[in-house]
Amino acid sequence: MNDISDHTRRDPSDFLTIGRTIMANERTLLAFLRTSMAFFIAGIGLIKYLDHPVFDAIGSVFFVLAGIFLTWGVHRYRHVRKVLREVTLEDQQSAEKEMGL
């Protein structure tokens, strides 16, 4: 007879899944940073090299979008990282309980 219930038993692939999720979260942050930089550089190009008030306005909008993407990406990254830390802490505690530590 096995004293360990099915819901506390951990599959080794669970830990690999968490690792993949952490790396996916980092890749997503980098994608947000890349998009933010692209909007920022496009805004600089429009304002600096095209002398027209319409392009100045569009460039300013691109600057705002760059800031929004950067803020959104960092916020999302930190939120997912916090959730993953809680999940890994729960896994560690249940594994220690399972081993009788």
Short mmCIF file of N, CA and C in Angstrom, two decimals:
data_model
loop_
_atom_site.label_atom_id
_atom_site.label_comp_id
_atom_site.label_asym_id
_atom_site.label_seq_id
_atom_site.Cartn_x
_atom_site.Cartn_y
_atom_site.Cartn_z
N MET A 1 0.83 -1.20 0.00
CA MET A 1 0.00 0.00 0.00
C MET A 1 0.87 1.25 0.00
N ASN A 2 0.37 2.23 -0.68
CA ASN A 2 1.10 3.46 -0.79
C ASN A 2 0.35 4.54 -0.03
N ASP A 3 1.07 5.23 0.90
CA ASP A 3 0.44 6.26 1.72
C ASP A 3 0.28 7.59 0.99
N ILE A 4 0.98 7.75 -0.10
CA ILE A 4 0.95 9.02 -0.82
C ILE A 4 -0.27 9.06 -1.73
N SER A 5 -1.06 10.11 -1.55
CA SER A 5 -2.25 10.24 -2.40
C SER A 5 -1.84 10.72 -3.79
N ASP A 6 -2.71 10.51 -4.74
CA ASP A 6 -2.39 10.84 -6.13
C ASP A 6 -2.20 12.33 -6.35
N HIS A 7 -2.92 13.17 -5.60
CA HIS A 7 -2.82 14.60 -5.87
C HIS A 7 -1.55 15.21 -5.30
N THR A 8 -0.84 14.52 -4.39
CA THR A 8 0.42 15.07 -3.89
C THR A 8 1.62 14.49 -4.63
N ARG A 9 1.43 13.45 -5.40
CA ARG A 9 2.53 12.86 -6.15
C ARG A 9 2.93 13.80 -7.29
N ARG A 10 4.22 14.04 -7.43
CA ARG A 10 4.72 14.97 -8.44
C ARG A 10 5.43 14.21 -9.55
N ASP A 11 5.11 14.58 -10.73
CA ASP A 11 5.76 14.03 -11.90
C ASP A 11 7.00 14.87 -12.19
N PRO A 12 8.15 14.27 -12.50
CA PRO A 12 9.35 15.08 -12.78
C PRO A 12 9.14 16.07 -13.93
N SER A 13 8.24 15.77 -14.82
CA SER A 13 8.01 16.70 -15.93
C SER A 13 7.33 17.99 -15.45
N ASP A 14 6.71 17.98 -14.26
CA ASP A 14 6.13 19.20 -13.72
C ASP A 14 7.21 20.26 -13.51
N PHE A 15 8.38 19.84 -13.01
CA PHE A 15 9.46 20.79 -12.77
C PHE A 15 10.01 21.31 -14.09
N LEU A 16 10.06 20.46 -15.11
CA LEU A 16 10.50 20.92 -16.43
C LEU A 16 9.49 21.89 -17.03
N THR A 17 8.23 21.65 -16.77
CA THR A 17 7.18 22.54 -17.26
C THR A 17 7.33 23.93 -16.65
N ILE A 18 7.62 23.99 -15.37
CA ILE A 18 7.82 25.28 -14.72
C ILE A 18 9.03 25.99 -15.33
N GLY A 19 10.09 25.24 -15.60
CA GLY A 19 11.27 25.84 -16.23
C GLY A 19 10.97 26.40 -17.61
N ARG A 20 10.20 25.66 -18.38
CA ARG A 20 9.81 26.15 -19.72
C ARG A 20 8.94 27.40 -19.61
N THR A 21 8.07 27.42 -18.61
CA THR A 21 7.20 28.57 -18.43
C THR A 21 8.01 29.80 -18.02
N ILE A 22 9.01 29.61 -17.18
CA ILE A 22 9.87 30.73 -16.78
C ILE A 22 10.60 31.29 -18.01
N MET A 23 11.15 30.40 -18.83
CA MET A 23 11.85 30.86 -20.03
C MET A 23 10.89 31.52 -21.02
N ALA A 24 9.68 31.02 -21.14
CA ALA A 24 8.69 31.64 -22.03
C ALA A 24 8.33 33.03 -21.53
N ASN A 25 8.25 33.19 -20.22
CA ASN A 25 7.97 34.50 -19.64
C ASN A 25 9.10 35.48 -19.98
N GLU A 26 10.34 35.02 -19.90
CA GLU A 26 11.47 35.88 -20.25
C GLU A 26 11.46 36.24 -21.73
N ARG A 27 11.13 35.27 -22.58
CA ARG A 27 11.05 35.56 -24.03
C ARG A 27 9.96 36.58 -24.32
N THR A 28 8.85 36.48 -23.60
CA THR A 28 7.75 37.42 -23.80
C THR A 28 8.18 38.82 -23.39
N LEU A 29 8.92 38.93 -22.28
CA LEU A 29 9.43 40.24 -21.87
C LEU A 29 10.34 40.81 -22.95
N LEU A 30 11.21 39.98 -23.49
CA LEU A 30 12.10 40.45 -24.54
C LEU A 30 11.33 40.89 -25.79
N ALA A 31 10.24 40.21 -26.10
CA ALA A 31 9.41 40.62 -27.24
C ALA A 31 8.77 41.98 -26.99
N PHE A 32 8.30 42.21 -25.76
CA PHE A 32 7.75 43.53 -25.43
C PHE A 32 8.83 44.60 -25.53
N LEU A 33 10.04 44.30 -25.05
CA LEU A 33 11.14 45.26 -25.13
C LEU A 33 11.50 45.56 -26.59
N ARG A 34 11.53 44.52 -27.42
CA ARG A 34 11.84 44.71 -28.84
C ARG A 34 10.78 45.59 -29.51
N THR A 35 9.52 45.34 -29.20
CA THR A 35 8.45 46.14 -29.78
C THR A 35 8.52 47.58 -29.31
N SER A 36 8.81 47.76 -28.03
CA SER A 36 8.94 49.10 -27.48
C SER A 36 10.08 49.86 -28.15
N MET A 37 11.21 49.18 -28.32
CA MET A 37 12.34 49.83 -28.98
C MET A 37 12.02 50.17 -30.44
N ALA A 38 11.29 49.31 -31.11
CA ALA A 38 10.93 49.57 -32.50
C ALA A 38 10.05 50.83 -32.61
N PHE A 39 9.07 50.95 -31.72
CA PHE A 39 8.23 52.15 -31.73
C PHE A 39 9.04 53.39 -31.39
N PHE A 40 9.95 53.26 -30.43
CA PHE A 40 10.77 54.40 -30.03
C PHE A 40 11.65 54.87 -31.20
N ILE A 41 12.30 53.92 -31.86
CA ILE A 41 13.18 54.27 -32.98
C ILE A 41 12.38 54.82 -34.15
N ALA A 42 11.20 54.25 -34.40
CA ALA A 42 10.35 54.79 -35.46
C ALA A 42 9.92 56.22 -35.14
N GLY A 43 9.62 56.48 -33.86
CA GLY A 43 9.26 57.84 -33.47
C GLY A 43 10.39 58.82 -33.68
N ILE A 44 11.61 58.39 -33.33
CA ILE A 44 12.78 59.25 -33.56
C ILE A 44 12.95 59.52 -35.05
N GLY A 45 12.81 58.48 -35.85
CA GLY A 45 12.98 58.65 -37.29
C GLY A 45 11.95 59.60 -37.89
N LEU A 46 10.72 59.47 -37.45
CA LEU A 46 9.67 60.35 -37.99
C LEU A 46 9.89 61.80 -37.59
N ILE A 47 10.26 62.02 -36.34
CA ILE A 47 10.43 63.40 -35.87
C ILE A 47 11.71 64.02 -36.43
N LYS A 48 12.78 63.25 -36.44
CA LYS A 48 14.08 63.81 -36.82
C LYS A 48 14.23 64.03 -38.33
N TYR A 49 13.76 63.07 -39.12
CA TYR A 49 14.09 63.11 -40.55
C TYR A 49 12.94 63.57 -41.46
N LEU A 50 11.74 63.64 -40.96
CA LEU A 50 10.63 64.11 -41.78
C LEU A 50 10.06 65.38 -41.14
N ASP A 51 10.39 66.50 -41.74
CA ASP A 51 9.99 67.80 -41.19
C ASP A 51 8.59 68.17 -41.63
N HIS A 52 7.64 67.70 -40.84
CA HIS A 52 6.24 68.05 -41.06
C HIS A 52 5.51 67.84 -39.75
N PRO A 53 4.58 68.75 -39.41
CA PRO A 53 3.88 68.62 -38.12
C PRO A 53 3.11 67.31 -37.97
N VAL A 54 2.62 66.76 -39.07
CA VAL A 54 1.88 65.49 -38.98
C VAL A 54 2.81 64.38 -38.53
N PHE A 55 4.03 64.36 -39.09
CA PHE A 55 4.99 63.32 -38.70
C PHE A 55 5.49 63.53 -37.27
N ASP A 56 5.56 64.79 -36.85
CA ASP A 56 5.91 65.05 -35.45
C ASP A 56 4.85 64.48 -34.51
N ALA A 57 3.59 64.63 -34.87
CA ALA A 57 2.50 64.10 -34.04
C ALA A 57 2.52 62.57 -34.03
N ILE A 58 2.73 61.97 -35.20
CA ILE A 58 2.78 60.50 -35.27
C ILE A 58 3.98 59.98 -34.49
N GLY A 59 5.11 60.68 -34.59
CA GLY A 59 6.30 60.29 -33.84
C GLY A 59 6.06 60.36 -32.33
N SER A 60 5.34 61.39 -31.90
CA SER A 60 5.01 61.51 -30.48
C SER A 60 4.09 60.38 -30.03
N VAL A 61 3.15 60.00 -30.88
CA VAL A 61 2.28 58.86 -30.57
C VAL A 61 3.12 57.58 -30.45
N PHE A 62 4.11 57.44 -31.32
CA PHE A 62 4.98 56.26 -31.25
C PHE A 62 5.78 56.25 -29.94
N PHE A 63 6.21 57.42 -29.47
CA PHE A 63 6.90 57.47 -28.18
C PHE A 63 5.99 57.00 -27.04
N VAL A 64 4.75 57.46 -27.08
CA VAL A 64 3.79 57.06 -26.05
C VAL A 64 3.54 55.55 -26.12
N LEU A 65 3.38 55.03 -27.34
CA LEU A 65 3.18 53.59 -27.49
C LEU A 65 4.38 52.80 -27.00
N ALA A 66 5.58 53.32 -27.23
CA ALA A 66 6.79 52.65 -26.74
C ALA A 66 6.76 52.56 -25.22
N GLY A 67 6.38 53.63 -24.57
CA GLY A 67 6.28 53.61 -23.11
C GLY A 67 5.21 52.66 -22.61
N ILE A 68 4.09 52.62 -23.32
CA ILE A 68 3.00 51.72 -22.92
C ILE A 68 3.43 50.27 -23.06
N PHE A 69 4.06 49.92 -24.17
CA PHE A 69 4.52 48.55 -24.37
C PHE A 69 5.58 48.16 -23.34
N LEU A 70 6.48 49.07 -23.04
CA LEU A 70 7.52 48.78 -22.04
C LEU A 70 6.90 48.56 -20.66
N THR A 71 5.99 49.44 -20.27
CA THR A 71 5.35 49.31 -18.97
C THR A 71 4.51 48.05 -18.89
N TRP A 72 3.74 47.78 -19.93
CA TRP A 72 2.89 46.59 -19.97
C TRP A 72 3.72 45.32 -19.89
N GLY A 73 4.82 45.27 -20.64
CA GLY A 73 5.67 44.09 -20.65
C GLY A 73 6.32 43.82 -19.31
N VAL A 74 6.85 44.87 -18.68
CA VAL A 74 7.49 44.70 -17.37
C VAL A 74 6.45 44.29 -16.33
N HIS A 75 5.28 44.91 -16.37
CA HIS A 75 4.23 44.56 -15.41
C HIS A 75 3.81 43.10 -15.58
N ARG A 76 3.61 42.68 -16.82
CA ARG A 76 3.21 41.30 -17.08
C ARG A 76 4.28 40.32 -16.63
N TYR A 77 5.54 40.63 -16.93
CA TYR A 77 6.65 39.77 -16.53
C TYR A 77 6.70 39.60 -15.01
N ARG A 78 6.59 40.71 -14.29
CA ARG A 78 6.67 40.64 -12.83
C ARG A 78 5.48 39.89 -12.24
N HIS A 79 4.30 40.06 -12.83
CA HIS A 79 3.12 39.35 -12.34
C HIS A 79 3.26 37.84 -12.53
N VAL A 80 3.68 37.43 -13.72
CA VAL A 80 3.83 35.99 -14.00
C VAL A 80 4.95 35.41 -13.14
N ARG A 81 6.04 36.16 -12.94
CA ARG A 81 7.13 35.69 -12.10
C ARG A 81 6.66 35.48 -10.66
N LYS A 82 5.82 36.38 -10.17
CA LYS A 82 5.29 36.25 -8.81
C LYS A 82 4.42 35.00 -8.70
N VAL A 83 3.56 34.77 -9.69
CA VAL A 83 2.71 33.58 -9.67
C VAL A 83 3.55 32.31 -9.73
N LEU A 84 4.58 32.29 -10.57
CA LEU A 84 5.43 31.11 -10.69
C LEU A 84 6.21 30.86 -9.40
N ARG A 85 6.63 31.91 -8.72
CA ARG A 85 7.31 31.72 -7.43
C ARG A 85 6.38 31.06 -6.42
N GLU A 86 5.12 31.49 -6.41
CA GLU A 86 4.16 30.89 -5.49
C GLU A 86 3.94 29.42 -5.82
N VAL A 87 3.85 29.10 -7.10
CA VAL A 87 3.63 27.72 -7.53
C VAL A 87 4.83 26.86 -7.14
N THR A 88 6.04 27.35 -7.39
CA THR A 88 7.22 26.55 -7.07
C THR A 88 7.38 26.40 -5.57
N LEU A 89 7.01 27.41 -4.79
CA LEU A 89 7.08 27.31 -3.33
C LEU A 89 6.12 26.25 -2.83
N GLU A 90 4.89 26.23 -3.39
CA GLU A 90 3.92 25.21 -3.00
C GLU A 90 4.43 23.81 -3.36
N ASP A 91 5.05 23.66 -4.54
CA ASP A 91 5.60 22.37 -4.95
C ASP A 91 6.71 21.93 -4.01
N GLN A 92 7.57 22.86 -3.62
CA GLN A 92 8.67 22.52 -2.73
C GLN A 92 8.14 22.10 -1.37
N GLN A 93 7.15 22.83 -0.86
CA GLN A 93 6.58 22.49 0.44
C GLN A 93 5.88 21.14 0.41
N SER A 94 5.15 20.85 -0.66
CA SER A 94 4.47 19.56 -0.74
C SER A 94 5.47 18.42 -0.90
N ALA A 95 6.58 18.66 -1.62
CA ALA A 95 7.61 17.63 -1.76
C ALA A 95 8.28 17.35 -0.42
N GLU A 96 8.55 18.41 0.35
CA GLU A 96 9.15 18.22 1.66
C GLU A 96 8.19 17.49 2.59
N LYS A 97 6.93 17.81 2.51
CA LYS A 97 5.93 17.13 3.34
C LYS A 97 5.82 15.65 2.94
N GLU A 98 5.90 15.41 1.65
CA GLU A 98 5.83 14.05 1.13
C GLU A 98 7.00 13.20 1.61
N MET A 99 8.17 13.84 1.74
CA MET A 99 9.37 13.12 2.19
C MET A 99 9.48 13.09 3.71
N GLY A 100 8.60 13.79 4.39
CA GLY A 100 8.61 13.80 5.84
C GLY A 100 9.63 14.73 6.44
N LEU A 101 9.96 15.78 5.72
CA LEU A 101 10.95 16.76 6.24
C LEU A 101 10.28 17.88 6.97
#
